[in-house]
Amino acid sequence: MSGIISENKNNAALILDEVRENIRKIVEQVIRPNADRIDRNKEFPSENIAALAKEGFNGILLPEKLGGWGLNYSAFGIAVQEIAKACPSTALIYTMHVEAARTIYAHGNEEQWERWLKPVRSGKFGTTSTSEGATGGHYWYNLSEAARKDNGYIINSQKSFTTSSGFADFYVFQTKTPNAKSPDDITYFIVDGHQEGIEPGEWSAMGVRGNHSSSLRLRDVYVDEKDRLGEEGEGKEIVQNGYRDFGRNTRLRQAESPSRRE
Ligand SMILES: Cc1cc2nc3c(=O)[nH]c(=O)nc-3n(C[C@H](O)[C@H](O)[C@H](O)COP(=O)(O)OP(=O)(O)OC[C@H]3O[C@@H](n4cnc5c(N)ncnc54)[C@H](O)[C@@H]3O)c2cc1C
């Protein structure tokens, strides 16, 4: 798989072909054989996520300096499409992880990249937790609100759906800013998934029983200031401009337009 960038770095079509060829290998060797069992048993597909991480797919959009491939959404789209043909549960987990990692890369600082994104290459994975029952698909409105405490925040929140809840190593978590003036005065945090007070709900949904997209409660969870993404109140901008400029310098874009190379 390491050949993707090194051997085909000047040819976008060849890079995408190689992404497709390599994801199909993982799908046939690991993901498809597990699919029926994980759906029947409501089993979280940890082995599939580990196989994707091992071959570098979990860092598909991340830059090489963080152990990623620096590819773009065309490559990601091919990967997730091939995974979804065999196992929709794994495809959704993968999608939410890539989105969470992308958000940290696009809006976090270098220290956050080191702590949260470097470990992705060795199998740590995340998800995004935004939606609340009262506001549903209008996920840029939250009713829960962070409170300031010591050098950080206390979060009490009930999310309606969070893919990989109870399994993710980190949550890109959205809630209202302390003393918010409106429901869209929101702030993002990176929440360590392995701490007390994180309580996933029950999950069962036809065809995607393995992805554990249940409700998620945070009960008195402390998040240090260093794990806030951007500034207080910047959440709305993260939602609205999340994709702006992202991937401008990806390897694929460079391959498509050599003149743009830095
Ligand atoms: C499998 C699965 C995984 C998910 N994973 C995550 C995750 O990882 N992280 C996360 O944050 N969220 C996740 N979600 C939540 C998802 O992003 C949506 O927020 C959620 O599905 C909205 O559902 P709801 O029932 O609250 O819908 P509602 O917003 O209540 O909508 C219900 C219906 O009403 C319609 N409707 C809503 N508002 C209006 C309006 N103003 N006018 C007209 N019609 C309207 C909608 O179109 C829809 O048909 C997941 C959801 C599912 C199903």
PDB file of C-alpha atoms and ligand atoms in Angstrom:
ATOM      1  CA  MET A   1       0.000   0.000   0.000  1.00  0.00           C
ATOM      2  CA  SER A   2       2.918   2.308   0.583  1.00  0.00           C
ATOM      3  CA  GLY A   3       3.316   2.304  -3.207  1.00  0.00           C
ATOM      4  CA  ILE A   4       0.307   4.603  -3.658  1.00  0.00           C
ATOM      5  CA  ILE A   5       2.167   7.823  -3.174  1.00  0.00           C
ATOM      6  CA  SER A   6       5.749   6.901  -3.886  1.00  0.00           C
ATOM      7  CA  GLU A   7       5.271   5.117  -7.212  1.00  0.00           C
ATOM      8  CA  ASN A   8       2.369   7.037  -8.733  1.00  0.00           C
ATOM      9  CA  LYS A   9       2.850  10.471  -7.301  1.00  0.00           C
ATOM     10  CA  ASN A  10       2.425  12.323 -10.596  1.00  0.00           C
ATOM     11  CA  ASN A  11      -0.640  10.522 -11.870  1.00  0.00           C
ATOM     12  CA  ALA A  12      -3.972  11.097 -10.104  1.00  0.00           C
ATOM     13  CA  ALA A  13      -5.787   8.344 -12.033  1.00  0.00           C
ATOM     14  CA  LEU A  14      -3.175   5.772 -11.061  1.00  0.00           C
ATOM     15  CA  ILE A  15      -3.343   6.832  -7.414  1.00  0.00           C
ATOM     16  CA  LEU A  16      -7.129   6.366  -7.397  1.00  0.00           C
ATOM     17  CA  ASP A  17      -6.815   2.979  -9.142  1.00  0.00           C
ATOM     18  CA  GLU A  18      -4.340   1.896  -6.509  1.00  0.00           C
ATOM     19  CA  VAL A  19      -6.607   3.090  -3.695  1.00  0.00           C
ATOM     20  CA  ARG A  20      -9.431   1.006  -5.194  1.00  0.00           C
ATOM     21  CA  GLU A  21      -7.249  -2.057  -5.682  1.00  0.00           C
ATOM     22  CA  ASN A  22      -5.889  -1.917  -2.140  1.00  0.00           C
ATOM     23  CA  ILE A  23      -9.185  -1.266  -0.382  1.00  0.00           C
ATOM     24  CA  ARG A  24     -10.718  -4.185  -2.293  1.00  0.00           C
ATOM     25  CA  LYS A  25      -8.000  -6.464  -0.915  1.00  0.00           C
ATOM     26  CA  ILE A  26      -8.812  -5.490   2.682  1.00  0.00           C
ATOM     27  CA  VAL A  27     -12.531  -5.825   1.975  1.00  0.00           C
ATOM     28  CA  GLU A  28     -12.164  -9.332   0.563  1.00  0.00           C
ATOM     29  CA  GLN A  29      -9.636 -10.552   3.123  1.00  0.00           C
ATOM     30  CA  VAL A  30     -11.069  -9.059   6.309  1.00  0.00           C
ATOM     31  CA  ILE A  31     -14.235  -6.952   6.027  1.00  0.00           C
ATOM     32  CA  ARG A  32     -16.541  -9.138   3.911  1.00  0.00           C
ATOM     33  CA  PRO A  33     -15.840 -12.356   5.866  1.00  0.00           C
ATOM     34  CA  ASN A  34     -16.750 -10.529   9.117  1.00  0.00           C
ATOM     35  CA  ALA A  35     -19.842  -8.698   7.810  1.00  0.00           C
ATOM     36  CA  ASP A  36     -22.580 -11.244   8.427  1.00  0.00           C
ATOM     37  CA  ARG A  37     -21.316 -12.088  11.898  1.00  0.00           C
ATOM     38  CA  ILE A  38     -21.005  -8.509  13.125  1.00  0.00           C
ATOM     39  CA  ASP A  39     -24.517  -7.662  11.945  1.00  0.00           C
ATOM     40  CA  ARG A  40     -26.089 -10.795  13.419  1.00  0.00           C
ATOM     41  CA  ASN A  41     -24.268 -10.455  16.748  1.00  0.00           C
ATOM     42  CA  LYS A  42     -24.378  -6.642  16.973  1.00  0.00           C
ATOM     43  CA  GLU A  43     -20.606  -6.830  17.250  1.00  0.00           C
ATOM     44  CA  PHE A  44     -18.457  -3.717  16.889  1.00  0.00           C
ATOM     45  CA  PRO A  45     -16.058  -4.425  13.972  1.00  0.00           C
ATOM     46  CA  SER A  46     -12.792  -3.651  15.785  1.00  0.00           C
ATOM     47  CA  GLU A  47     -10.836  -6.072  13.594  1.00  0.00           C
ATOM     48  CA  ASN A  48     -11.986  -4.253  10.441  1.00  0.00           C
ATOM     49  CA  ILE A  49     -11.036  -0.833  11.801  1.00  0.00           C
ATOM     50  CA  ALA A  50      -7.633  -2.174  12.885  1.00  0.00           C
ATOM     51  CA  ALA A  51      -7.049  -3.649   9.402  1.00  0.00           C
ATOM     52  CA  LEU A  52      -7.885  -0.295   7.783  1.00  0.00           C
ATOM     53  CA  ALA A  53      -5.535   1.503  10.180  1.00  0.00           C
ATOM     54  CA  LYS A  54      -2.727  -0.994   9.558  1.00  0.00           C
ATOM     55  CA  GLU A  55      -2.842  -0.345   5.820  1.00  0.00           C
ATOM     56  CA  GLY A  56      -2.976   3.425   6.342  1.00  0.00           C
ATOM     57  CA  PHE A  57      -6.597   3.993   5.266  1.00  0.00           C
ATOM     58  CA  ASN A  58      -7.576   5.707   8.524  1.00  0.00           C
ATOM     59  CA  GLY A  59      -5.254   8.594   7.689  1.00  0.00           C
ATOM     60  CA  ILE A  60      -6.388   8.917   4.083  1.00  0.00           C
ATOM     61  CA  LEU A  61      -6.998  12.699   4.281  1.00  0.00           C
ATOM     62  CA  LEU A  62      -4.245  13.476   6.774  1.00  0.00           C
ATOM     63  CA  PRO A  63      -0.875  14.816   5.625  1.00  0.00           C
ATOM     64  CA  GLU A  64       2.143  12.545   5.431  1.00  0.00           C
ATOM     65  CA  LYS A  65       3.863  14.353   8.303  1.00  0.00           C
ATOM     66  CA  LEU A  66       1.120  12.948  10.564  1.00  0.00           C
ATOM     67  CA  GLY A  67       1.352   9.441   9.125  1.00  0.00           C
ATOM     68  CA  GLY A  68      -1.436   9.983   6.579  1.00  0.00           C
ATOM     69  CA  TRP A  69      -1.514   9.862   2.799  1.00  0.00           C
ATOM     70  CA  GLY A  70      -2.625  13.424   2.101  1.00  0.00           C
ATOM     71  CA  LEU A  71      -5.173  12.229  -0.447  1.00  0.00           C
ATOM     72  CA  ASN A  72      -8.524  13.895  -1.154  1.00  0.00           C
ATOM     73  CA  TYR A  73     -12.242  13.209  -1.119  1.00  0.00           C
ATOM     74  CA  SER A  74     -12.156  11.292  -4.414  1.00  0.00           C
ATOM     75  CA  ALA A  75      -9.856   8.748  -2.776  1.00  0.00           C
ATOM     76  CA  PHE A  76     -11.906   8.712   0.416  1.00  0.00           C
ATOM     77  CA  GLY A  77     -15.124   8.272  -1.620  1.00  0.00           C
ATOM     78  CA  ILE A  78     -13.699   5.234  -3.400  1.00  0.00           C
ATOM     79  CA  ALA A  79     -12.546   3.681  -0.132  1.00  0.00           C
ATOM     80  CA  VAL A  80     -15.851   4.148   1.670  1.00  0.00           C
ATOM     81  CA  GLN A  81     -17.879   2.952  -1.324  1.00  0.00           C
ATOM     82  CA  GLU A  82     -15.931  -0.306  -1.510  1.00  0.00           C
ATOM     83  CA  ILE A  83     -16.232  -0.861   2.254  1.00  0.00           C
ATOM     84  CA  ALA A  84     -19.980  -0.108   2.189  1.00  0.00           C
ATOM     85  CA  LYS A  85     -20.622  -2.713  -0.520  1.00  0.00           C
ATOM     86  CA  ALA A  86     -19.487  -5.372   1.951  1.00  0.00           C
ATOM     87  CA  CYS A  87     -20.251  -3.912   5.385  1.00  0.00           C
ATOM     88  CA  PRO A  88     -22.332  -0.727   5.889  1.00  0.00           C
ATOM     89  CA  SER A  89     -21.534  -0.705   9.605  1.00  0.00           C
ATOM     90  CA  THR A  90     -17.804  -0.500   8.988  1.00  0.00           C
ATOM     91  CA  ALA A  91     -18.352   2.113   6.272  1.00  0.00           C
ATOM     92  CA  LEU A  92     -20.199   4.444   8.666  1.00  0.00           C
ATOM     93  CA  ILE A  93     -17.625   3.987  11.429  1.00  0.00           C
ATOM     94  CA  TYR A  94     -14.893   4.705   8.908  1.00  0.00           C
ATOM     95  CA  THR A  95     -16.715   7.791   7.578  1.00  0.00           C
ATOM     96  CA  MET A  96     -17.254   9.292  11.028  1.00  0.00           C
ATOM     97  CA  HIS A  97     -13.638   8.605  11.959  1.00  0.00           C
ATOM     98  CA  VAL A  98     -12.284  10.271   8.814  1.00  0.00           C
ATOM     99  CA  GLU A  99     -14.573  13.245   9.455  1.00  0.00           C
ATOM    100  CA  ALA A 100     -13.456  13.542  13.097  1.00  0.00           C
ATOM    101  CA  ALA A 101      -9.768  13.343  12.156  1.00  0.00           C
ATOM    102  CA  ARG A 102     -10.291  15.874   9.357  1.00  0.00           C
ATOM    103  CA  THR A 103     -11.973  18.307  11.759  1.00  0.00           C
ATOM    104  CA  ILE A 104      -9.056  18.093  14.184  1.00  0.00           C
ATOM    105  CA  TYR A 105      -6.597  18.612  11.353  1.00  0.00           C
ATOM    106  CA  ALA A 106      -8.520  21.529   9.843  1.00  0.00           C
ATOM    107  CA  HIS A 107      -9.288  23.354  13.101  1.00  0.00           C
ATOM    108  CA  GLY A 108      -6.847  22.041  15.716  1.00  0.00           C
ATOM    109  CA  ASN A 109      -3.325  23.145  16.572  1.00  0.00           C
ATOM    110  CA  GLU A 110      -0.049  21.252  16.153  1.00  0.00           C
ATOM    111  CA  GLU A 111      -0.031  20.032  19.731  1.00  0.00           C
ATOM    112  CA  GLN A 112      -3.509  18.534  19.215  1.00  0.00           C
ATOM    113  CA  TRP A 113      -2.368  16.918  15.952  1.00  0.00           C
ATOM    114  CA  GLU A 114       0.521  15.252  17.807  1.00  0.00           C
ATOM    115  CA  ARG A 115      -1.665  13.882  20.599  1.00  0.00           C
ATOM    116  CA  TRP A 116      -4.779  12.901  18.633  1.00  0.00           C
ATOM    117  CA  LEU A 117      -3.828  12.412  14.979  1.00  0.00           C
ATOM    118  CA  LYS A 118      -0.390  10.775  15.111  1.00  0.00           C
ATOM    119  CA  PRO A 119      -1.811   7.718  16.966  1.00  0.00           C
ATOM    120  CA  VAL A 120      -4.347   7.160  14.126  1.00  0.00           C
ATOM    121  CA  ARG A 121      -1.658   5.324  12.163  1.00  0.00           C
ATOM    122  CA  SER A 122      -1.358   2.782  14.989  1.00  0.00           C
ATOM    123  CA  GLY A 123      -5.121   2.203  15.288  1.00  0.00           C
ATOM    124  CA  LYS A 124      -6.638   4.930  17.461  1.00  0.00           C
ATOM    125  CA  PHE A 125      -9.860   6.197  15.931  1.00  0.00           C
ATOM    126  CA  GLY A 126     -12.522   8.784  16.592  1.00  0.00           C
ATOM    127  CA  THR A 127     -16.013   9.939  15.768  1.00  0.00           C
ATOM    128  CA  THR A 128     -18.090  13.104  15.701  1.00  0.00           C
ATOM    129  CA  SER A 129     -20.768  13.753  18.303  1.00  0.00           C
ATOM    130  CA  THR A 130     -23.048  16.689  17.552  1.00  0.00           C
ATOM    131  CA  SER A 131     -26.738  15.760  17.154  1.00  0.00           C
ATOM    132  CA  GLU A 132     -29.185  16.260  20.007  1.00  0.00           C
ATOM    133  CA  GLY A 133     -32.732  14.924  20.174  1.00  0.00           C
ATOM    134  CA  ALA A 134     -34.427  18.331  20.533  1.00  0.00           C
ATOM    135  CA  THR A 135     -32.820  19.769  17.402  1.00  0.00           C
ATOM    136  CA  GLY A 136     -32.263  16.618  15.305  1.00  0.00           C
ATOM    137  CA  GLY A 137     -30.927  17.202  11.809  1.00  0.00           C
ATOM    138  CA  HIS A 138     -30.387  20.896  12.663  1.00  0.00           C
ATOM    139  CA  TYR A 139     -27.227  19.792  14.369  1.00  0.00           C
ATOM    140  CA  TRP A 140     -25.691  23.276  14.582  1.00  0.00           C
ATOM    141  CA  TYR A 141     -28.173  24.010  17.378  1.00  0.00           C
ATOM    142  CA  ASN A 142     -27.433  22.462  20.768  1.00  0.00           C
ATOM    143  CA  LEU A 143     -29.352  22.650  24.029  1.00  0.00           C
ATOM    144  CA  SER A 144     -26.556  21.225  26.225  1.00  0.00           C
ATOM    145  CA  GLU A 145     -23.950  23.712  27.414  1.00  0.00           C
ATOM    146  CA  ALA A 146     -20.379  23.420  28.692  1.00  0.00           C
ATOM    147  CA  ALA A 147     -19.465  25.041  32.023  1.00  0.00           C
ATOM    148  CA  ARG A 148     -16.041  26.473  32.834  1.00  0.00           C
ATOM    149  CA  LYS A 149     -14.074  24.719  35.573  1.00  0.00           C
ATOM    150  CA  ASP A 150     -10.420  25.189  36.632  1.00  0.00           C
ATOM    151  CA  ASN A 151      -8.348  25.157  33.434  1.00  0.00           C
ATOM    152  CA  GLY A 152     -11.066  23.593  31.352  1.00  0.00           C
ATOM    153  CA  TYR A 153     -14.702  22.672  31.123  1.00  0.00           C
ATOM    154  CA  ILE A 154     -17.303  20.316  32.525  1.00  0.00           C
ATOM    155  CA  ILE A 155     -19.622  18.812  29.955  1.00  0.00           C
ATOM    156  CA  ASN A 156     -23.037  17.373  30.700  1.00  0.00           C
ATOM    157  CA  SER A 157     -24.806  16.462  27.502  1.00  0.00           C
ATOM    158  CA  GLN A 158     -27.169  13.982  25.930  1.00  0.00           C
ATOM    159  CA  LYS A 159     -26.548  13.243  22.248  1.00  0.00           C
ATOM    160  CA  SER A 160     -29.183  11.469  20.197  1.00  0.00           C
ATOM    161  CA  PHE A 161     -26.875   9.515  17.873  1.00  0.00           C
ATOM    162  CA  THR A 162     -23.111   9.000  17.888  1.00  0.00           C
ATOM    163  CA  THR A 163     -21.555   6.355  15.672  1.00  0.00           C
ATOM    164  CA  SER A 164     -18.955   4.221  17.516  1.00  0.00           C
ATOM    165  CA  SER A 165     -20.245   5.475  20.866  1.00  0.00           C
ATOM    166  CA  GLY A 166     -18.579   3.640  23.716  1.00  0.00           C
ATOM    167  CA  PHE A 167     -15.844   2.370  21.357  1.00  0.00           C
ATOM    168  CA  ALA A 168     -14.164   5.477  19.921  1.00  0.00           C
ATOM    169  CA  ASP A 169     -10.834   6.607  21.351  1.00  0.00           C
ATOM    170  CA  PHE A 170     -11.846  10.244  20.880  1.00  0.00           C
ATOM    171  CA  TYR A 171     -15.008  12.255  20.219  1.00  0.00           C
ATOM    172  CA  VAL A 172     -15.074  15.511  18.297  1.00  0.00           C
ATOM    173  CA  PHE A 173     -17.791  16.906  20.508  1.00  0.00           C
ATOM    174  CA  GLN A 174     -20.038  19.906  20.008  1.00  0.00           C
ATOM    175  CA  THR A 175     -21.968  21.717  22.704  1.00  0.00           C
ATOM    176  CA  LYS A 176     -23.023  25.249  23.564  1.00  0.00           C
ATOM    177  CA  THR A 177     -20.338  27.680  24.728  1.00  0.00           C
ATOM    178  CA  PRO A 178     -20.491  28.494  28.483  1.00  0.00           C
ATOM    179  CA  ASN A 179     -23.074  31.268  28.994  1.00  0.00           C
ATOM    180  CA  ALA A 180     -24.060  31.008  25.333  1.00  0.00           C
ATOM    181  CA  LYS A 181     -26.276  33.746  23.942  1.00  0.00           C
ATOM    182  CA  SER A 182     -28.104  31.485  21.489  1.00  0.00           C
ATOM    183  CA  PRO A 183     -28.428  27.750  20.626  1.00  0.00           C
ATOM    184  CA  ASP A 184     -25.942  28.162  17.760  1.00  0.00           C
ATOM    185  CA  ASP A 185     -23.294  29.743  20.011  1.00  0.00           C
ATOM    186  CA  ILE A 186     -21.395  26.461  19.990  1.00  0.00           C
ATOM    187  CA  THR A 187     -17.881  25.220  20.767  1.00  0.00           C
ATOM    188  CA  TYR A 188     -16.061  22.046  19.758  1.00  0.00           C
ATOM    189  CA  PHE A 189     -13.952  19.888  22.078  1.00  0.00           C
ATOM    190  CA  ILE A 190     -11.869  16.748  21.677  1.00  0.00           C
ATOM    191  CA  VAL A 191     -13.100  14.357  24.349  1.00  0.00           C
ATOM    192  CA  ASP A 192     -10.981  11.383  25.394  1.00  0.00           C
ATOM    193  CA  GLY A 193     -13.218   8.339  24.945  1.00  0.00           C
ATOM    194  CA  HIS A 194     -11.669   6.395  27.820  1.00  0.00           C
ATOM    195  CA  GLN A 195     -12.825   8.297  30.860  1.00  0.00           C
ATOM    196  CA  GLU A 196     -15.563   8.008  33.412  1.00  0.00           C
ATOM    197  CA  GLY A 197     -18.885   9.659  32.680  1.00  0.00           C
ATOM    198  CA  ILE A 198     -19.125   8.553  29.042  1.00  0.00           C
ATOM    199  CA  GLU A 199     -22.256   6.459  28.774  1.00  0.00           C
ATOM    200  CA  PRO A 200     -23.388   5.000  25.440  1.00  0.00           C
ATOM    201  CA  GLY A 201     -27.021   3.952  25.032  1.00  0.00           C
ATOM    202  CA  GLU A 202     -28.502   0.865  23.408  1.00  0.00           C
ATOM    203  CA  TRP A 203     -28.262   0.369  19.652  1.00  0.00           C
ATOM    204  CA  SER A 204     -29.955  -1.826  17.072  1.00  0.00           C
ATOM    205  CA  ALA A 205     -30.808  -0.794  13.503  1.00  0.00           C
ATOM    206  CA  MET A 206     -31.497  -2.984  10.517  1.00  0.00           C
ATOM    207  CA  GLY A 207     -28.369  -3.697   8.481  1.00  0.00           C
ATOM    208  CA  VAL A 208     -26.063  -1.503  10.572  1.00  0.00           C
ATOM    209  CA  ARG A 209     -26.222  -3.238  13.922  1.00  0.00           C
ATOM    210  CA  GLY A 210     -22.429  -3.286  14.231  1.00  0.00           C
ATOM    211  CA  ASN A 211     -21.729   0.431  14.148  1.00  0.00           C
ATOM    212  CA  HIS A 212     -23.153   1.346  17.541  1.00  0.00           C
ATOM    213  CA  SER A 213     -24.647   4.692  16.528  1.00  0.00           C
ATOM    214  CA  SER A 214     -26.567   4.948  19.789  1.00  0.00           C
ATOM    215  CA  SER A 215     -27.326   7.876  22.030  1.00  0.00           C
ATOM    216  CA  LEU A 216     -24.428   9.096  24.130  1.00  0.00           C
ATOM    217  CA  ARG A 217     -24.504  10.766  27.527  1.00  0.00           C
ATOM    218  CA  LEU A 218     -21.620  12.738  29.001  1.00  0.00           C
ATOM    219  CA  ARG A 219     -21.966  13.063  32.749  1.00  0.00           C
ATOM    220  CA  ASP A 220     -19.637  15.575  34.443  1.00  0.00           C
ATOM    221  CA  VAL A 221     -16.865  14.919  31.933  1.00  0.00           C
ATOM    222  CA  TYR A 222     -13.876  17.240  32.373  1.00  0.00           C
ATOM    223  CA  VAL A 223     -12.150  18.527  29.228  1.00  0.00           C
ATOM    224  CA  ASP A 224      -8.964  20.517  29.575  1.00  0.00           C
ATOM    225  CA  GLU A 225      -8.722  23.837  27.746  1.00  0.00           C
ATOM    226  CA  LYS A 226      -5.941  22.373  25.572  1.00  0.00           C
ATOM    227  CA  ASP A 227      -8.556  20.047  24.048  1.00  0.00           C
ATOM    228  CA  ARG A 228     -10.865  22.824  22.896  1.00  0.00           C
ATOM    229  CA  LEU A 229     -10.927  23.017  19.081  1.00  0.00           C
ATOM    230  CA  GLY A 230     -10.449  26.631  18.111  1.00  0.00           C
ATOM    231  CA  GLU A 231     -11.798  29.399  20.295  1.00  0.00           C
ATOM    232  CA  GLU A 232     -14.960  29.476  22.394  1.00  0.00           C
ATOM    233  CA  GLY A 233     -17.919  30.183  20.110  1.00  0.00           C
ATOM    234  CA  GLU A 234     -16.070  29.169  16.946  1.00  0.00           C
ATOM    235  CA  GLY A 235     -18.209  26.062  16.501  1.00  0.00           C
ATOM    236  CA  LYS A 236     -20.598  27.700  14.055  1.00  0.00           C
ATOM    237  CA  GLU A 237     -17.681  28.591  11.812  1.00  0.00           C
ATOM    238  CA  ILE A 238     -16.399  25.017  12.035  1.00  0.00           C
ATOM    239  CA  VAL A 239     -19.828  23.795  10.894  1.00  0.00           C
ATOM    240  CA  GLN A 240     -20.223  26.362   8.117  1.00  0.00           C
ATOM    241  CA  ASN A 241     -16.693  26.486   6.773  1.00  0.00           C
ATOM    242  CA  GLY A 242     -15.573  23.003   7.723  1.00  0.00           C
ATOM    243  CA  TYR A 243     -14.468  22.037   4.236  1.00  0.00           C
ATOM    244  CA  ARG A 244     -13.200  25.384   3.051  1.00  0.00           C
ATOM    245  CA  ASP A 245      -9.684  25.100   1.731  1.00  0.00           C
ATOM    246  CA  PHE A 246      -9.296  21.629   3.151  1.00  0.00           C
ATOM    247  CA  GLY A 247      -7.121  19.454   0.960  1.00  0.00           C
ATOM    248  CA  ARG A 248      -5.922  22.354  -1.147  1.00  0.00           C
ATOM    249  CA  ASN A 249      -2.457  20.878  -1.150  1.00  0.00           C
ATOM    250  CA  THR A 250      -3.271  17.188  -1.203  1.00  0.00           C
ATOM    251  CA  ARG A 251      -1.103  14.784  -3.147  1.00  0.00           C
ATOM    252  CA  LEU A 252      -3.934  14.063  -5.555  1.00  0.00           C
ATOM    253  CA  ARG A 253      -4.466  17.699  -6.361  1.00  0.00           C
ATOM    254  CA  GLN A 254      -0.759  18.079  -6.944  1.00  0.00           C
ATOM    255  CA  ALA A 255      -0.812  15.094  -9.267  1.00  0.00           C
ATOM    256  CA  GLU A 256      -3.760  16.542 -11.204  1.00  0.00           C
ATOM    257  CA  SER A 257      -2.134  19.969 -11.570  1.00  0.00           C
ATOM    258  CA  PRO A 258       1.642  19.714 -11.355  1.00  0.00           C
ATOM    259  CA  SER A 259       1.940  23.479 -11.824  1.00  0.00           C
ATOM    260  CA  ARG A 260       0.306  24.011  -8.422  1.00  0.00           C
ATOM    261  CA  ARG A 261       2.983  22.041  -6.629  1.00  0.00           C
ATOM    262  CA  GLU A 262       4.646  23.852  -3.786  1.00  0.00           C
TER     263      GLU A 262
HETATM  264  C1  LIG B   1     -27.147   5.461  11.721  1.00  0.00           C
HETATM  265  C2  LIG B   1     -26.978   6.877  12.194  1.00  0.00           C
HETATM  266  C3  LIG B   1     -25.732   7.310  12.599  1.00  0.00           C
HETATM  267  C4  LIG B   1     -25.552   8.612  13.059  1.00  0.00           C
HETATM  268  N1  LIG B   1     -24.304   8.988  13.503  1.00  0.00           N
HETATM  269  C5  LIG B   1     -24.138  10.214  14.019  1.00  0.00           C
HETATM  270  C6  LIG B   1     -22.867  10.610  14.558  1.00  0.00           C
HETATM  271  O1  LIG B   1     -21.885   9.853  14.531  1.00  0.00           O
HETATM  272  N2  LIG B   1     -22.760  11.837  15.095  1.00  0.00           N
HETATM  273  C7  LIG B   1     -23.802  12.701  15.137  1.00  0.00           C
HETATM  274  O2  LIG B   1     -23.638  13.793  15.629  1.00  0.00           O
HETATM  275  N3  LIG B   1     -25.028  12.362  14.636  1.00  0.00           N
HETATM  276  C8  LIG B   1     -25.205  11.157  14.071  1.00  0.00           C
HETATM  277  N4  LIG B   1     -26.448  10.809  13.563  1.00  0.00           N
HETATM  278  C9  LIG B   1     -27.548  11.778  13.614  1.00  0.00           C
HETATM  279  C10 LIG B   1     -27.837  12.423  12.249  1.00  0.00           C
HETATM  280  O3  LIG B   1     -26.704  13.165  11.844  1.00  0.00           O
HETATM  281  C11 LIG B   1     -29.068  13.337  12.353  1.00  0.00           C
HETATM  282  O4  LIG B   1     -28.849  14.372  13.248  1.00  0.00           O
HETATM  283  C12 LIG B   1     -30.249  12.616  12.835  1.00  0.00           C
HETATM  284  O5  LIG B   1     -30.386  11.425  12.067  1.00  0.00           O
HETATM  285  C13 LIG B   1     -31.477  13.461  12.704  1.00  0.00           C
HETATM  286  O6  LIG B   1     -32.523  12.599  13.124  1.00  0.00           O
HETATM  287  P1  LIG B   1     -33.800  13.066  13.913  1.00  0.00           P
HETATM  288  O7  LIG B   1     -34.622  11.844  14.116  1.00  0.00           O
HETATM  289  O8  LIG B   1     -33.421  13.822  15.118  1.00  0.00           O
HETATM  290  O9  LIG B   1     -34.450  13.918  12.777  1.00  0.00           O
HETATM  291  P2  LIG B   1     -35.267  15.256  12.800  1.00  0.00           P
HETATM  292  O10 LIG B   1     -34.321  16.392  12.631  1.00  0.00           O
HETATM  293  O11 LIG B   1     -36.198  15.287  13.952  1.00  0.00           O
HETATM  294  O12 LIG B   1     -36.073  15.095  11.458  1.00  0.00           O
HETATM  295  C14 LIG B   1     -37.161  14.176  11.338  1.00  0.00           C
HETATM  296  C15 LIG B   1     -37.847  14.416  10.047  1.00  0.00           C
HETATM  297  O13 LIG B   1     -38.399  15.744  10.041  1.00  0.00           O
HETATM  298  C16 LIG B   1     -37.905  16.456   8.929  1.00  0.00           C
HETATM  299  N5  LIG B   1     -37.651  17.848   9.354  1.00  0.00           N
HETATM  300  C17 LIG B   1     -36.834  18.278  10.324  1.00  0.00           C
HETATM  301  N6  LIG B   1     -36.892  19.611  10.449  1.00  0.00           N
HETATM  302  C18 LIG B   1     -37.754  20.025   9.502  1.00  0.00           C
HETATM  303  C19 LIG B   1     -38.220  21.318   9.130  1.00  0.00           C
HETATM  304  N7  LIG B   1     -37.805  22.436   9.743  1.00  0.00           N
HETATM  305  N8  LIG B   1     -39.084  21.389   8.110  1.00  0.00           N
HETATM  306  C20 LIG B   1     -39.512  20.289   7.477  1.00  0.00           C
HETATM  307  N9  LIG B   1     -39.129  19.042   7.796  1.00  0.00           N
HETATM  308  C21 LIG B   1     -38.249  18.911   8.801  1.00  0.00           C
HETATM  309  C22 LIG B   1     -36.621  15.763   8.523  1.00  0.00           C
HETATM  310  O14 LIG B   1     -36.332  15.950   7.143  1.00  0.00           O
HETATM  311  C23 LIG B   1     -36.949  14.315   8.814  1.00  0.00           C
HETATM  312  O15 LIG B   1     -37.657  13.711   7.758  1.00  0.00           O
HETATM  313  C24 LIG B   1     -26.640   9.514  13.091  1.00  0.00           C
HETATM  314  C25 LIG B   1     -27.904   9.077  12.672  1.00  0.00           C
HETATM  315  C26 LIG B   1     -28.080   7.779  12.225  1.00  0.00           C
HETATM  316  C27 LIG B   1     -29.458   7.349  11.789  1.00  0.00           C
END
